[in-house]
Amino acid sequence: MKTDALLELRDVSRSFIVRNGLFAPKKQLQAVRGVSLKLMPGDVLALVGESGCGKTTLAKMLLDTLPPSSGQILRGGSAANARNRRERTRQLQAVFQDPYSSLNPRKTIGNIVSLPLRVHQQGNPAEIRATVDRIMNLVGLPPRFYNSYPNQLSGGQRQRVAIARALVLRPEIIICDEPTSALDVSVQSQILNLLIDLRAELGLSYLFISHDLAVVEHLASKVAVMYLGRIVESGTARTIFDNPRHPYTRALLASVLTPDPGKGVPDIQLGATFPNPLAPPSGCAFHPRCPLARPECRIEAPPNVVDETGAVECHLYKEPIL
Ligand code: SF4
């Protein structure tokens, strides 16, 4: 089926076989279950959810470091394995949470940023140097840092280096995996604003992985909410923030929004801890924590209802709401 999406996941799942101890029986851990998503040109698609919900496993599959157990990952309309790995790497780059551990401490900043260009043989030494200078300037790194080492830079500066390295091959898509959560609050907004400016200037699309809805509201155009390996709600950022439908989305929003009488999102408290992914609850996986759970929620998984405002998986919305 033809698609205009830069990146598309079709019914993607990933499971692992794990055991709790040498002689314990093997169990299957279903980290990602039937995820379908599209990243269109210019999108900032935020993937949100608590730790352990499957966000990182999904990112690894997108980065080709982990194959899906089933389903398809399409890039530019083609199955991910139909293009050569080098071109796929060029098209999709990543910025990770901890800039310090993602940068080689023994290499200079110039060396780190230029490495992708050298690996992909993008120009002679003078051209590579000119490209690195231009990208460093673009992300706000002074030229004097070219010969510095990561430990000589602040956390925010190191994250700018990581962004420069991700941009140097002129990718179409950047996966931002919690890119500000290891930074001081005062630096977070600088990095977020830089990402917003770069998107406009370079025509980038982002898949932005975060547990922090305050950050997501700052820059996302679309939001997908993940719970125990499933996308339980998705839609435009405005729809998700103004009219969240899934009780889990409401709970996430309630945990970050300041009450605003007459306008705020209902303060739905979660009634239990995040379930063990090795023993997911029956029916709707959210039912042990859901304040609106009904008897059928324990037995039957809710359908995925798609309408003009997005998609939601909850028995409260059995029919499209048009
Ligand atoms: Fe809550 Fe039931 Fe909806 Fe699940 S299906 S979110 S348990 S109301």
mmCIF file of C-alpha atoms and ligand atoms in Angstrom:
data_model
loop_
_atom_site.group_PDB
_atom_site.id
_atom_site.type_symbol
_atom_site.label_atom_id
_atom_site.label_comp_id
_atom_site.label_asym_id
_atom_site.label_seq_id
_atom_site.Cartn_x
_atom_site.Cartn_y
_atom_site.Cartn_z
ATOM 1 C CA MET A 1 0.000 0.000 0.000
ATOM 2 C CA LYS A 2 1.418 3.428 -1.021
ATOM 3 C CA THR A 3 2.167 5.916 1.741
ATOM 4 C CA ASP A 4 3.306 9.546 1.847
ATOM 5 C CA ALA A 5 4.695 9.069 5.336
ATOM 6 C CA LEU A 6 8.419 9.533 5.960
ATOM 7 C CA LEU A 7 8.217 6.790 8.519
ATOM 8 C CA GLU A 8 5.419 4.316 9.070
ATOM 9 C CA LEU A 9 4.943 1.469 11.496
ATOM 10 C CA ARG A 10 2.370 -1.138 10.547
ATOM 11 C CA ASP A 11 1.245 -3.447 13.321
ATOM 12 C CA VAL A 12 4.764 -3.665 14.773
ATOM 13 C CA SER A 13 5.414 -5.971 17.730
ATOM 14 C CA ARG A 14 8.538 -6.975 19.596
ATOM 15 C CA SER A 15 8.859 -9.643 22.267
ATOM 16 C CA PHE A 16 11.799 -10.991 24.281
ATOM 17 C CA ILE A 17 12.384 -14.306 26.000
ATOM 18 C CA VAL A 18 13.529 -13.664 29.578
ATOM 19 C CA ARG A 19 14.101 -15.710 32.734
ATOM 20 C CA ASN A 20 14.362 -14.591 36.346
ATOM 21 C CA GLY A 21 17.405 -16.627 37.401
ATOM 22 C CA LEU A 22 19.437 -19.492 35.952
ATOM 23 C CA PHE A 23 16.897 -22.262 36.578
ATOM 24 C CA ALA A 24 13.717 -20.213 36.362
ATOM 25 C CA PRO A 25 11.352 -20.991 33.481
ATOM 26 C CA LYS A 26 11.584 -18.860 30.358
ATOM 27 C CA LYS A 27 8.861 -16.282 29.855
ATOM 28 C CA GLN A 28 7.874 -14.086 26.980
ATOM 29 C CA LEU A 29 7.958 -10.345 27.511
ATOM 30 C CA GLN A 30 5.835 -8.487 24.988
ATOM 31 C CA ALA A 31 7.526 -5.067 24.950
ATOM 32 C CA VAL A 32 5.700 -3.606 21.932
ATOM 33 C CA ARG A 33 2.296 -4.872 20.793
ATOM 34 C CA GLY A 34 0.754 -4.067 17.444
ATOM 35 C CA VAL A 35 1.889 -0.456 17.104
ATOM 36 C CA SER A 36 0.835 1.476 13.996
ATOM 37 C CA LEU A 37 2.070 5.050 13.572
ATOM 38 C CA LYS A 38 2.880 7.526 10.810
ATOM 39 C CA LEU A 39 5.415 10.339 10.774
ATOM 40 C CA MET A 40 4.531 12.797 8.014
ATOM 41 C CA PRO A 41 6.909 15.458 6.612
ATOM 42 C CA GLY A 42 7.200 18.338 9.091
ATOM 43 C CA ASP A 43 5.596 16.410 11.960
ATOM 44 C CA VAL A 44 6.819 16.534 15.511
ATOM 45 C CA LEU A 45 5.286 13.320 16.750
ATOM 46 C CA ALA A 46 5.627 12.868 20.493
ATOM 47 C CA LEU A 47 5.585 9.366 21.926
ATOM 48 C CA VAL A 48 4.735 9.587 25.618
ATOM 49 C CA GLY A 49 4.321 7.123 28.453
ATOM 50 C CA GLU A 50 5.864 5.964 31.713
ATOM 51 C CA SER A 51 9.216 4.180 31.983
ATOM 52 C CA GLY A 52 8.879 0.577 30.856
ATOM 53 C CA CYS A 53 5.990 1.219 28.462
ATOM 54 C CA GLY A 54 8.034 0.194 25.395
ATOM 55 C CA LYS A 55 9.182 3.582 24.084
ATOM 56 C CA THR A 56 12.865 2.684 24.064
ATOM 57 C CA THR A 57 12.272 -0.694 22.396
ATOM 58 C CA LEU A 58 10.303 1.108 19.709
ATOM 59 C CA ALA A 59 13.152 3.609 19.212
ATOM 60 C CA LYS A 60 15.673 0.775 18.849
ATOM 61 C CA MET A 61 13.563 -0.820 16.130
ATOM 62 C CA LEU A 62 13.326 2.488 14.285
ATOM 63 C CA LEU A 63 17.097 2.868 14.504
ATOM 64 C CA ASP A 64 17.618 -0.634 13.061
ATOM 65 C CA THR A 65 19.390 -1.824 16.188
ATOM 66 C CA LEU A 66 16.586 -4.288 16.975
ATOM 67 C CA PRO A 67 14.425 -6.121 14.429
ATOM 68 C CA PRO A 68 10.666 -6.284 15.010
ATOM 69 C CA SER A 69 9.200 -9.701 15.864
ATOM 70 C CA SER A 70 6.368 -8.948 13.455
ATOM 71 C CA GLY A 71 4.931 -6.078 11.456
ATOM 72 C CA GLN A 72 6.537 -3.639 9.038
ATOM 73 C CA ILE A 73 8.625 -0.483 9.401
ATOM 74 C CA LEU A 74 8.516 1.602 6.222
ATOM 75 C CA ARG A 75 10.803 4.510 5.413
ATOM 76 C CA GLY A 76 9.725 6.778 2.589
ATOM 77 C CA GLY A 77 7.211 4.113 1.588
ATOM 78 C CA SER A 78 9.738 1.264 1.387
ATOM 79 C CA ALA A 79 10.281 -1.570 3.789
ATOM 80 C CA ALA A 80 13.233 -0.703 5.993
ATOM 81 C CA ASN A 81 15.241 -3.689 4.780
ATOM 82 C CA ALA A 82 14.815 -2.742 1.106
ATOM 83 C CA ARG A 83 17.374 0.096 1.271
ATOM 84 C CA ASN A 84 20.997 -0.144 2.048
ATOM 85 C CA ARG A 85 21.880 0.445 5.647
ATOM 86 C CA ARG A 86 24.132 3.405 4.891
ATOM 87 C CA GLU A 87 21.364 5.412 3.226
ATOM 88 C CA ARG A 88 18.918 4.549 6.008
ATOM 89 C CA THR A 89 21.430 5.761 8.581
ATOM 90 C CA ARG A 90 21.833 9.018 6.717
ATOM 91 C CA GLN A 91 18.085 9.620 6.590
ATOM 92 C CA LEU A 92 17.390 8.947 10.244
ATOM 93 C CA GLN A 93 19.571 10.123 13.105
ATOM 94 C CA ALA A 94 19.085 10.229 16.864
ATOM 95 C CA VAL A 95 19.745 12.467 19.841
ATOM 96 C CA PHE A 96 19.790 10.636 23.166
ATOM 97 C CA GLN A 97 19.074 11.502 26.769
ATOM 98 C CA ASP A 98 22.593 11.616 28.176
ATOM 99 C CA PRO A 99 24.918 13.620 25.943
ATOM 100 C CA TYR A 100 27.956 12.673 28.024
ATOM 101 C CA SER A 101 27.663 8.913 27.591
ATOM 102 C CA SER A 102 26.757 9.264 23.904
ATOM 103 C CA LEU A 103 29.969 11.202 23.093
ATOM 104 C CA ASN A 104 33.386 9.535 22.985
ATOM 105 C CA PRO A 105 35.371 11.247 25.790
ATOM 106 C CA ARG A 106 38.708 10.617 24.008
ATOM 107 C CA LYS A 107 37.726 12.405 20.795
ATOM 108 C CA THR A 108 37.629 16.128 20.156
ATOM 109 C CA ILE A 109 34.357 17.821 19.283
ATOM 110 C CA GLY A 110 35.539 18.323 15.704
ATOM 111 C CA ASN A 111 36.361 14.643 15.461
ATOM 112 C CA ILE A 112 32.987 13.597 16.905
ATOM 113 C CA VAL A 113 30.915 15.842 14.630
ATOM 114 C CA SER A 114 32.907 14.989 11.511
ATOM 115 C CA LEU A 115 32.886 11.215 12.026
ATOM 116 C CA PRO A 116 29.581 10.556 10.157
ATOM 117 C CA LEU A 117 30.896 12.580 7.190
ATOM 118 C CA ARG A 118 34.116 10.564 7.106
ATOM 119 C CA VAL A 119 32.291 7.238 7.431
ATOM 120 C CA HIS A 120 29.909 8.196 4.631
ATOM 121 C CA GLN A 121 32.768 9.689 2.559
ATOM 122 C CA GLN A 122 31.022 13.047 2.204
ATOM 123 C CA GLY A 123 33.796 15.237 0.816
ATOM 124 C CA ASN A 124 37.530 15.843 1.135
ATOM 125 C CA PRO A 125 39.092 17.030 4.431
ATOM 126 C CA ALA A 126 38.613 20.723 3.595
ATOM 127 C CA GLU A 127 34.960 20.205 2.648
ATOM 128 C CA ILE A 128 34.334 18.143 5.777
ATOM 129 C CA ARG A 129 35.897 20.850 7.934
ATOM 130 C CA ALA A 130 33.720 23.502 6.273
ATOM 131 C CA THR A 131 30.573 21.409 6.856
ATOM 132 C CA VAL A 132 31.446 20.835 10.518
ATOM 133 C CA ASP A 133 32.118 24.563 11.040
ATOM 134 C CA ARG A 134 28.760 25.395 9.467
ATOM 135 C CA ILE A 135 26.840 22.853 11.579
ATOM 136 C CA MET A 136 28.596 23.916 14.794
ATOM 137 C CA ASN A 137 27.607 27.499 14.056
ATOM 138 C CA LEU A 138 24.037 26.398 13.323
ATOM 139 C CA VAL A 139 23.649 24.746 16.741
ATOM 140 C CA GLY A 140 25.336 27.606 18.605
ATOM 141 C CA LEU A 141 28.764 26.056 19.285
ATOM 142 C CA PRO A 142 31.677 28.531 19.036
ATOM 143 C CA PRO A 143 34.526 27.496 16.652
ATOM 144 C CA ARG A 144 36.961 27.316 19.603
ATOM 145 C CA PHE A 145 35.221 24.114 20.760
ATOM 146 C CA TYR A 146 36.464 22.289 17.649
ATOM 147 C CA ASN A 147 39.555 21.044 19.494
ATOM 148 C CA SER A 148 37.886 20.665 22.920
ATOM 149 C CA TYR A 149 36.893 17.390 24.579
ATOM 150 C CA PRO A 150 33.402 16.547 25.870
ATOM 151 C CA ASN A 151 34.445 16.857 29.528
ATOM 152 C CA GLN A 152 35.424 20.487 28.903
ATOM 153 C CA LEU A 153 31.851 21.399 27.934
ATOM 154 C CA SER A 154 28.677 21.932 29.972
ATOM 155 C CA GLY A 155 25.715 19.529 29.699
ATOM 156 C CA GLY A 156 23.856 21.877 27.359
ATOM 157 C CA GLN A 157 26.918 22.333 25.152
ATOM 158 C CA ARG A 158 27.416 18.565 24.972
ATOM 159 C CA GLN A 159 23.805 18.138 23.874
ATOM 160 C CA ARG A 160 24.453 20.736 21.143
ATOM 161 C CA VAL A 161 27.388 18.582 20.006
ATOM 162 C CA ALA A 162 25.098 15.533 19.903
ATOM 163 C CA ILE A 163 22.587 17.531 17.834
ATOM 164 C CA ALA A 164 25.357 18.735 15.488
ATOM 165 C CA ARG A 165 26.533 15.155 14.983
ATOM 166 C CA ALA A 166 22.944 14.077 14.233
ATOM 167 C CA LEU A 167 22.495 16.891 11.691
ATOM 168 C CA VAL A 168 25.765 16.696 9.841
ATOM 169 C CA LEU A 169 24.524 14.173 7.244
ATOM 170 C CA ARG A 170 21.384 16.297 6.581
ATOM 171 C CA PRO A 171 18.874 13.643 7.701
ATOM 172 C CA GLU A 172 15.115 13.943 7.178
ATOM 173 C CA ILE A 173 14.124 12.487 10.534
ATOM 174 C CA ILE A 174 15.585 12.924 14.000
ATOM 175 C CA ILE A 175 14.593 10.620 16.835
ATOM 176 C CA CYS A 176 14.871 12.641 20.036
ATOM 177 C CA ASP A 177 14.926 10.188 22.957
ATOM 178 C CA GLU A 178 14.334 12.250 26.129
ATOM 179 C CA PRO A 179 16.879 14.820 24.854
ATOM 180 C CA THR A 180 16.445 17.283 27.728
ATOM 181 C CA SER A 181 15.712 15.098 30.748
ATOM 182 C CA ALA A 182 19.385 14.886 31.841
ATOM 183 C CA LEU A 183 19.840 18.666 31.625
ATOM 184 C CA ASP A 184 19.338 21.468 34.142
ATOM 185 C CA VAL A 185 15.909 23.062 33.911
ATOM 186 C CA SER A 186 17.520 26.348 32.890
ATOM 187 C CA VAL A 187 19.168 24.664 29.880
ATOM 188 C CA GLN A 188 16.201 22.508 28.829
ATOM 189 C CA SER A 189 14.270 25.344 27.186
ATOM 190 C CA GLN A 190 17.383 26.462 25.256
ATOM 191 C CA ILE A 191 17.750 22.991 23.741
ATOM 192 C CA LEU A 192 14.022 22.714 23.007
ATOM 193 C CA ASN A 193 14.032 26.105 21.300
ATOM 194 C CA LEU A 194 17.105 25.074 19.308
ATOM 195 C CA LEU A 195 15.296 21.923 18.120
ATOM 196 C CA ILE A 196 12.267 24.024 17.113
ATOM 197 C CA ASP A 197 14.451 26.490 15.178
ATOM 198 C CA LEU A 198 16.393 23.708 13.430
ATOM 199 C CA ARG A 199 13.196 22.002 12.356
ATOM 200 C CA ALA A 200 11.977 25.175 10.661
ATOM 201 C CA GLU A 201 15.352 25.958 9.110
ATOM 202 C CA LEU A 202 16.214 22.482 7.846
ATOM 203 C CA GLY A 203 12.733 21.050 7.196
ATOM 204 C CA LEU A 204 13.216 18.245 9.707
ATOM 205 C CA SER A 205 10.646 15.881 11.175
ATOM 206 C CA TYR A 206 10.993 14.641 14.742
ATOM 207 C CA LEU A 207 9.878 11.592 16.629
ATOM 208 C CA PHE A 208 10.129 12.957 20.136
ATOM 209 C CA ILE A 209 10.164 10.351 22.910
ATOM 210 C CA SER A 210 9.383 11.706 26.353
ATOM 211 C CA HIS A 211 7.672 11.035 29.659
ATOM 212 C CA ASP A 212 7.383 14.795 30.239
ATOM 213 C CA LEU A 213 4.136 16.220 28.892
ATOM 214 C CA ALA A 214 5.157 19.780 29.705
ATOM 215 C CA VAL A 215 8.031 19.383 27.247
ATOM 216 C CA VAL A 216 5.783 17.661 24.700
ATOM 217 C CA GLU A 217 3.233 20.481 24.805
ATOM 218 C CA HIS A 218 6.045 22.905 24.000
ATOM 219 C CA LEU A 219 6.859 21.444 20.598
ATOM 220 C CA ALA A 220 4.711 18.494 19.449
ATOM 221 C CA SER A 221 2.243 18.672 16.565
ATOM 222 C CA LYS A 222 0.943 15.134 17.179
ATOM 223 C CA VAL A 223 0.962 12.878 20.235
ATOM 224 C CA ALA A 224 0.814 9.103 20.675
ATOM 225 C CA VAL A 225 0.286 7.788 24.220
ATOM 226 C CA MET A 226 1.842 4.408 24.954
ATOM 227 C CA TYR A 227 0.858 2.049 27.767
ATOM 228 C CA LEU A 228 2.333 -1.417 28.271
ATOM 229 C CA GLY A 229 3.463 -1.706 24.657
ATOM 230 C CA ARG A 230 0.243 -0.393 23.033
ATOM 231 C CA ILE A 231 -0.670 3.011 21.623
ATOM 232 C CA VAL A 232 -3.835 3.683 23.641
ATOM 233 C CA GLU A 233 -4.553 7.151 22.248
ATOM 234 C CA SER A 234 -3.216 9.321 19.437
ATOM 235 C CA GLY A 235 -4.153 12.552 17.731
ATOM 236 C CA THR A 236 -3.063 16.124 17.183
ATOM 237 C CA ALA A 237 -1.331 17.715 20.146
ATOM 238 C CA ARG A 238 -4.165 20.225 20.495
ATOM 239 C CA THR A 239 -6.778 17.437 20.635
ATOM 240 C CA ILE A 240 -4.816 15.388 23.142
ATOM 241 C CA PHE A 241 -4.136 18.340 25.441
ATOM 242 C CA ASP A 242 -7.583 19.973 25.158
ATOM 243 C CA ASN A 243 -9.754 16.868 25.014
ATOM 244 C CA PRO A 244 -7.940 13.718 26.222
ATOM 245 C CA ARG A 245 -10.242 10.717 25.921
ATOM 246 C CA HIS A 246 -8.332 7.767 27.341
ATOM 247 C CA PRO A 247 -8.299 7.688 31.171
ATOM 248 C CA TYR A 248 -4.547 7.058 31.074
ATOM 249 C CA THR A 249 -3.937 10.175 28.976
ATOM 250 C CA ARG A 250 -6.028 12.167 31.451
ATOM 251 C CA ALA A 251 -4.011 10.774 34.344
ATOM 252 C CA LEU A 252 -0.732 11.722 32.652
ATOM 253 C CA LEU A 253 -2.003 15.225 31.990
ATOM 254 C CA ALA A 254 -3.369 15.602 35.517
ATOM 255 C CA SER A 255 0.077 14.814 36.868
ATOM 256 C CA VAL A 256 1.630 17.854 35.163
ATOM 257 C CA LEU A 257 -1.138 20.433 34.742
ATOM 258 C CA THR A 258 -1.763 23.141 37.289
ATOM 259 C CA PRO A 259 -5.466 23.158 38.229
ATOM 260 C CA ASP A 260 -7.245 25.937 36.385
ATOM 261 C CA PRO A 261 -10.877 26.204 37.631
ATOM 262 C CA GLY A 262 -13.396 25.650 34.886
ATOM 263 C CA LYS A 263 -10.718 24.747 32.366
ATOM 264 C CA GLY A 264 -8.375 22.133 33.798
ATOM 265 C CA VAL A 265 -8.277 18.441 32.990
ATOM 266 C CA PRO A 266 -9.975 16.226 35.657
ATOM 267 C CA ASP A 267 -7.507 15.045 38.265
ATOM 268 C CA ILE A 268 -7.767 11.259 37.772
ATOM 269 C CA GLN A 269 -5.465 9.464 40.191
ATOM 270 C CA LEU A 270 -3.959 6.121 39.194
ATOM 271 C CA GLY A 271 -5.025 3.408 41.625
ATOM 272 C CA ALA A 272 -2.111 0.938 41.335
ATOM 273 C CA THR A 273 1.506 0.743 40.223
ATOM 274 C CA PHE A 274 2.664 0.056 36.675
ATOM 275 C CA PRO A 275 1.984 -3.654 36.004
ATOM 276 C CA ASN A 276 4.659 -6.283 35.460
ATOM 277 C CA PRO A 277 5.103 -6.581 31.665
ATOM 278 C CA LEU A 278 5.811 -10.307 32.140
ATOM 279 C CA ALA A 279 2.267 -10.751 33.493
ATOM 280 C CA PRO A 280 0.139 -8.122 31.775
ATOM 281 C CA PRO A 281 -3.435 -7.739 33.037
ATOM 282 C CA SER A 282 -6.211 -9.434 31.063
ATOM 283 C CA GLY A 283 -8.683 -7.468 28.940
ATOM 284 C CA CYS A 284 -7.736 -3.797 28.933
ATOM 285 C CA ALA A 285 -4.180 -3.724 30.310
ATOM 286 C CA PHE A 286 -4.965 -0.445 32.083
ATOM 287 C CA HIS A 287 -7.939 -1.821 34.071
ATOM 288 C CA PRO A 288 -6.181 -2.366 37.461
ATOM 289 C CA ARG A 289 -5.324 1.363 37.546
ATOM 290 C CA CYS A 290 -8.346 2.783 35.765
ATOM 291 C CA PRO A 291 -10.866 4.722 37.859
ATOM 292 C CA LEU A 292 -13.520 4.191 35.175
ATOM 293 C CA ALA A 293 -13.012 0.420 34.708
ATOM 294 C CA ARG A 294 -16.146 -1.640 34.015
ATOM 295 C CA PRO A 295 -16.615 -5.404 34.460
ATOM 296 C CA GLU A 296 -16.012 -6.059 30.747
ATOM 297 C CA CYS A 297 -12.677 -4.220 30.932
ATOM 298 C CA ARG A 298 -11.160 -7.162 32.844
ATOM 299 C CA ILE A 299 -12.172 -9.644 30.163
ATOM 300 C CA GLU A 300 -12.159 -7.992 26.784
ATOM 301 C CA ALA A 301 -9.465 -5.826 25.179
ATOM 302 C CA PRO A 302 -11.009 -2.577 23.920
ATOM 303 C CA PRO A 303 -11.244 -1.968 20.159
ATOM 304 C CA ASN A 304 -9.110 0.627 18.405
ATOM 305 C CA VAL A 305 -11.602 3.316 17.428
ATOM 306 C CA VAL A 306 -10.393 5.738 14.763
ATOM 307 C CA ASP A 307 -12.288 8.934 14.026
ATOM 308 C CA GLU A 308 -11.565 12.411 12.733
ATOM 309 C CA THR A 309 -9.943 13.497 16.004
ATOM 310 C CA GLY A 310 -7.537 10.564 16.290
ATOM 311 C CA ALA A 311 -7.591 7.056 17.708
ATOM 312 C CA VAL A 312 -8.417 5.684 21.152
ATOM 313 C CA GLU A 313 -8.529 2.224 22.746
ATOM 314 C CA CYS A 314 -11.122 2.241 25.506
ATOM 315 C CA HIS A 315 -14.495 0.535 25.995
ATOM 316 C CA LEU A 316 -16.021 3.951 26.655
ATOM 317 C CA TYR A 317 -15.612 4.673 22.924
ATOM 318 C CA LYS A 318 -16.932 1.649 21.091
ATOM 319 C CA GLU A 319 -18.159 3.612 18.101
ATOM 320 C CA PRO A 320 -16.515 6.378 16.079
ATOM 321 C CA ILE A 321 -17.480 9.779 17.520
ATOM 322 C CA LEU A 322 -17.987 11.938 14.451
HETATM 323 FE FE1 SF4 B 1 -10.542 2.099 31.667
HETATM 324 FE FE2 SF4 B 1 -12.062 0.154 30.646
HETATM 325 FE FE3 SF4 B 1 -11.324 2.202 29.133
HETATM 326 FE FE4 SF4 B 1 -9.541 0.378 29.892
HETATM 327 S S1 SF4 B 1 -11.298 0.052 28.554
HETATM 328 S S2 SF4 B 1 -9.251 2.570 29.904
HETATM 329 S S3 SF4 B 1 -10.247 -0.093 31.961
HETATM 330 S S4 SF4 B 1 -12.659 2.296 30.922
#
